[in-house]
CSV table of C-alpha atoms in Angstrom, one decimal:
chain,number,residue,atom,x,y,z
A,71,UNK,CA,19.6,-20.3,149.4
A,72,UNK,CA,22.7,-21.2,147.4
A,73,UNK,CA,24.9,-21.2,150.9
A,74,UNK,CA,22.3,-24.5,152.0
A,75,UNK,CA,23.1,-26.4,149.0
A,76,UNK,CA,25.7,-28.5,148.1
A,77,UNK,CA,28.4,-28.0,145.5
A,78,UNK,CA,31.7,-27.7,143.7
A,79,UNK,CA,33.9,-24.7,142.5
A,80,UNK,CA,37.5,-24.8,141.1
A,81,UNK,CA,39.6,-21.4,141.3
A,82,UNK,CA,42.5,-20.8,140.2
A,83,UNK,CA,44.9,-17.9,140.8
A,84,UNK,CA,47.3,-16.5,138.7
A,85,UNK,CA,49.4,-13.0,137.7
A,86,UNK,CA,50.0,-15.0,134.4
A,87,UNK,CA,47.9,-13.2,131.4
A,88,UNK,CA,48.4,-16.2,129.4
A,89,UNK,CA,46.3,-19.0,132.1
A,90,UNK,CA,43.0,-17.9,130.5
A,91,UNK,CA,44.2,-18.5,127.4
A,92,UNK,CA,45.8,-21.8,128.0
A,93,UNK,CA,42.7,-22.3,130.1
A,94,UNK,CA,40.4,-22.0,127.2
A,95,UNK,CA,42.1,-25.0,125.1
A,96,UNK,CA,39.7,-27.6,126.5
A,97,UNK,CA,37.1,-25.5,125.3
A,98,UNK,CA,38.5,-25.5,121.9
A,99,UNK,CA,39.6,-29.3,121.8
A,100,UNK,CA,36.5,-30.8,123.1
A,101,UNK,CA,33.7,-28.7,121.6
A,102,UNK,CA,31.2,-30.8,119.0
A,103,UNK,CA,32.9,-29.7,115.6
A,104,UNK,CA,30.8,-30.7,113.0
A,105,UNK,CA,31.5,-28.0,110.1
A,106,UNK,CA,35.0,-27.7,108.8
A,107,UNK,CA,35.4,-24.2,109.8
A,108,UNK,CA,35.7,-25.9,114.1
A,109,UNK,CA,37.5,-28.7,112.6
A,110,UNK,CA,40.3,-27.0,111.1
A,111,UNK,CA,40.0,-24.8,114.3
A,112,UNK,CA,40.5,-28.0,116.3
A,113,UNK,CA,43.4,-29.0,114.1
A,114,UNK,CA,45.1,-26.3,114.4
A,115,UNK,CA,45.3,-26.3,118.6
A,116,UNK,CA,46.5,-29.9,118.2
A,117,UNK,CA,49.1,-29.3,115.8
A,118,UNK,CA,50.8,-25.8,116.8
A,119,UNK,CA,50.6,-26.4,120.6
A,120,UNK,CA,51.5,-30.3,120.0
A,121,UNK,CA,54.4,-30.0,122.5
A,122,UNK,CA,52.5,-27.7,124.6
A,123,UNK,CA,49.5,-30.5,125.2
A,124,UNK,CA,52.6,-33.5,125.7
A,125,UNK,CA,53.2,-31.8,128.9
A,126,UNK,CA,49.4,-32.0,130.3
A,127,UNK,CA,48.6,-35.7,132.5
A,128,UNK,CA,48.1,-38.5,130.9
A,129,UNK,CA,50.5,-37.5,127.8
A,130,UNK,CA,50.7,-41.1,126.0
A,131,UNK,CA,46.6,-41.6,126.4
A,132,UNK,CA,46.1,-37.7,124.9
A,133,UNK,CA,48.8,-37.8,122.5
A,134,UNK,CA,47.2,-41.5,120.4
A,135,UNK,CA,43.7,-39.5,121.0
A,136,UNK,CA,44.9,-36.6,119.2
A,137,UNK,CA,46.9,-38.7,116.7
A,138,UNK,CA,43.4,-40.5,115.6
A,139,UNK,CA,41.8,-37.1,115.6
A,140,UNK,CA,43.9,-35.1,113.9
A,141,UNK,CA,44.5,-38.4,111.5
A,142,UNK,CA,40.4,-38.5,110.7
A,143,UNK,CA,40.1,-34.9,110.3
A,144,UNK,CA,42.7,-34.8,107.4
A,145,UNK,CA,40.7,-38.0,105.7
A,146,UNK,CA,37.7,-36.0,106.1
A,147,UNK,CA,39.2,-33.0,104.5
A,148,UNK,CA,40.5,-35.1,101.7
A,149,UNK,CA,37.8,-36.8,100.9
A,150,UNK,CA,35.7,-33.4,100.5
A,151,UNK,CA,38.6,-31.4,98.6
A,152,UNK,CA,35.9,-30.1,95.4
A,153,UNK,CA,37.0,-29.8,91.9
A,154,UNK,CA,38.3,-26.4,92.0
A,155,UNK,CA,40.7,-27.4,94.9
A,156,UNK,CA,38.6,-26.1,97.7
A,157,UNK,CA,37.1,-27.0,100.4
A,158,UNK,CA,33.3,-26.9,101.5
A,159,UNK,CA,32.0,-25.5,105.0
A,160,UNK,CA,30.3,-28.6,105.7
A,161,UNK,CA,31.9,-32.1,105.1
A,162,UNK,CA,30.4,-33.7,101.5
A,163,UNK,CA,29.0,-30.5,100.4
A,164,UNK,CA,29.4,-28.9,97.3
A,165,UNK,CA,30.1,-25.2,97.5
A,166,UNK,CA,34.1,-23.9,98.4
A,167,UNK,CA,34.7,-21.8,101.3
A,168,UNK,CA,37.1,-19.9,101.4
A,169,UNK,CA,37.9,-19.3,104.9
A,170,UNK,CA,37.6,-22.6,105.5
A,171,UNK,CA,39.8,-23.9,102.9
A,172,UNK,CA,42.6,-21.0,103.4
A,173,UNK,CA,42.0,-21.9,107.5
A,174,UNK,CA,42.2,-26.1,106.5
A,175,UNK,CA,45.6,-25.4,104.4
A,176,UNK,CA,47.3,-24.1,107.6
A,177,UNK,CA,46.3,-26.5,110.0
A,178,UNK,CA,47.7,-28.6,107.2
A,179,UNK,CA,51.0,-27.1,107.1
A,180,UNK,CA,51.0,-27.5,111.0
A,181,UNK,CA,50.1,-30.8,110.7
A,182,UNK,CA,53.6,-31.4,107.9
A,183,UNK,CA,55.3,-29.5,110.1
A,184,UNK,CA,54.8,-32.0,113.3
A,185,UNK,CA,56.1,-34.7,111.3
A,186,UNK,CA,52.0,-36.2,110.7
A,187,UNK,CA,51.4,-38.4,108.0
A,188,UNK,CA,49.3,-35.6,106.0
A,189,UNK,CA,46.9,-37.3,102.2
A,190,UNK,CA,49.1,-36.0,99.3
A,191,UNK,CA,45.9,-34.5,97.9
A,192,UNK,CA,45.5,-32.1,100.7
A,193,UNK,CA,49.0,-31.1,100.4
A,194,UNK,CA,48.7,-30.7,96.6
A,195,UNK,CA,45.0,-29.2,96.5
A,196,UNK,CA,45.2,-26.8,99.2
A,197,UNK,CA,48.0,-24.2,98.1
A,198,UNK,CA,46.8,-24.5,94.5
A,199,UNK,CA,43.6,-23.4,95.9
A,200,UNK,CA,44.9,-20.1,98.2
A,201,UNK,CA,47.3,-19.6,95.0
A,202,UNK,CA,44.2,-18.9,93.0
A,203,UNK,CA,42.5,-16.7,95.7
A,204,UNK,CA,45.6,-14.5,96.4
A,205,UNK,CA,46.1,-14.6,92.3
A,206,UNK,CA,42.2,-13.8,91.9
A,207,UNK,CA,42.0,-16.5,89.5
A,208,UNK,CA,39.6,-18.5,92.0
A,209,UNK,CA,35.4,-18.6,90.9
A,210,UNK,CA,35.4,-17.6,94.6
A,211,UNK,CA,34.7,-13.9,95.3
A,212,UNK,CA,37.8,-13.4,98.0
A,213,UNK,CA,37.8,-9.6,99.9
A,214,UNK,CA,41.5,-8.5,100.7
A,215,UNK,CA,41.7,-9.5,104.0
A,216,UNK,CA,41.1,-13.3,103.2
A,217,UNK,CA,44.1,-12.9,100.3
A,218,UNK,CA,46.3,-11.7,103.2
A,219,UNK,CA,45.1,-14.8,105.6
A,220,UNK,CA,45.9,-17.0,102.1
A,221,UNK,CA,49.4,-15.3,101.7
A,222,UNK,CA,49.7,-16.1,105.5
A,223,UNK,CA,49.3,-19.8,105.5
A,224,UNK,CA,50.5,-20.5,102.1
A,225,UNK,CA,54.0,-19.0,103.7
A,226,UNK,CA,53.8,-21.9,105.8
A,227,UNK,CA,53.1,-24.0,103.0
A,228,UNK,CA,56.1,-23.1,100.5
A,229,UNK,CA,60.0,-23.2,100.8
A,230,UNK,CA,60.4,-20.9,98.6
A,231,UNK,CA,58.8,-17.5,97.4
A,232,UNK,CA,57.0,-17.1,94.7
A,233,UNK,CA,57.5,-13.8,92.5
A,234,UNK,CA,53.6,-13.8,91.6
A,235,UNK,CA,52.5,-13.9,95.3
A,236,UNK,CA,54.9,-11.3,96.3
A,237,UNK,CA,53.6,-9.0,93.6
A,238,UNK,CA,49.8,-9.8,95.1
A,239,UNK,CA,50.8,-9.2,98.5
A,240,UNK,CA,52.7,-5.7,97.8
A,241,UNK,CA,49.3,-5.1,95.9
A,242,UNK,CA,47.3,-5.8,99.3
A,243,UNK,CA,49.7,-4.4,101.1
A,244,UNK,CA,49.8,-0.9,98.9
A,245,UNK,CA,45.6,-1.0,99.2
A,246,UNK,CA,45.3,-1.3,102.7
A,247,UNK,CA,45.1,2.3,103.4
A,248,UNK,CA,42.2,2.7,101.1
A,249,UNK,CA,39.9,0.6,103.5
A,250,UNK,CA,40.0,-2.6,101.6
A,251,UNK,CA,41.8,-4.0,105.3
């Protein structure tokens, strides 16, 4: 029956292992995003593969609609950064994540990085929040593999090392054979 009817197909042909992938990031960019968690997710395509998307057609009309996105997401963030520095998995609520905030602070530094105009509170909130997970100072419980992802994105965060950090990621680093990663 499906030879009768009418339709469309797109193929495309490739020895390149990297087409799916770059073949998935309209999936990424245009799916609904309502929590934080597929926000930050978002964010993060737009800003590490910013030169990447400049190359795709109609670069001037995608570049000012990721501009405004990117731009809204980081107010959003901002305005639900919670007391302890954290941010929640929804937008407005009132419980910390900390996936989500440790995955936020590295679109973040991305988003410094590519030269965006980024709310100082986000930049000042964010690594003082992953500095209290890695530290274990944080009223969030945080397993070891979510203080290694913190160490990861507060390296693109900071210039500089920081001797406490380094001593929690040896510490990480030393437990990993004991099934804690």
């Amino acid at each position: 029956m499906y030879k009768r009817q009418p339709g469309e197909c797109q193929v495309t042909l490739s020895t390149s292992p990297y087409l799916t992938k770059l073949l998935g990031i309209p999936a990424v960019l245009d799916y609904p995003h309502g929590c934080f968690e597929q926000k930050s997710s978002r964010l993060l395509v737009y800003t590490a593969l910013a030169k990447l998307l400049a190359y795709l057609p109609q670069p001037a009309e995608r570049s000012e609609n990721y501009r405004r996105v990117i731009e809204e997401t980081l107010k959003e963030f901002d305005k639900s950064i919670l007391p302890d520095d954290t941010l929640p998995y929804w937008p407005y609520g009132t419980t910390g994540n900390a996936f989500v905030t440790i995955q936020s602070a590295w679109a973040v530094a991305q988003a410094v990085q590519a030269g965006l105009e980024v709310p100082s509170g986000l930049t000042d909130a964010l690594p003082h929040a992953l500095t209290q997970m890695v530290l274990r100072k944080s009223r969030l419980e945080v397993d070891p593999t979510l203080r290694a992802f913190a160490i990861c994105a507060l390296s693109q965060l900071q210039n500089e090392p920081d001797d406490d950090l380094t001593a929690a990621a040896n510490e990480i680093f030393l437990g990993r054979g004991g099934g804690e990663i």
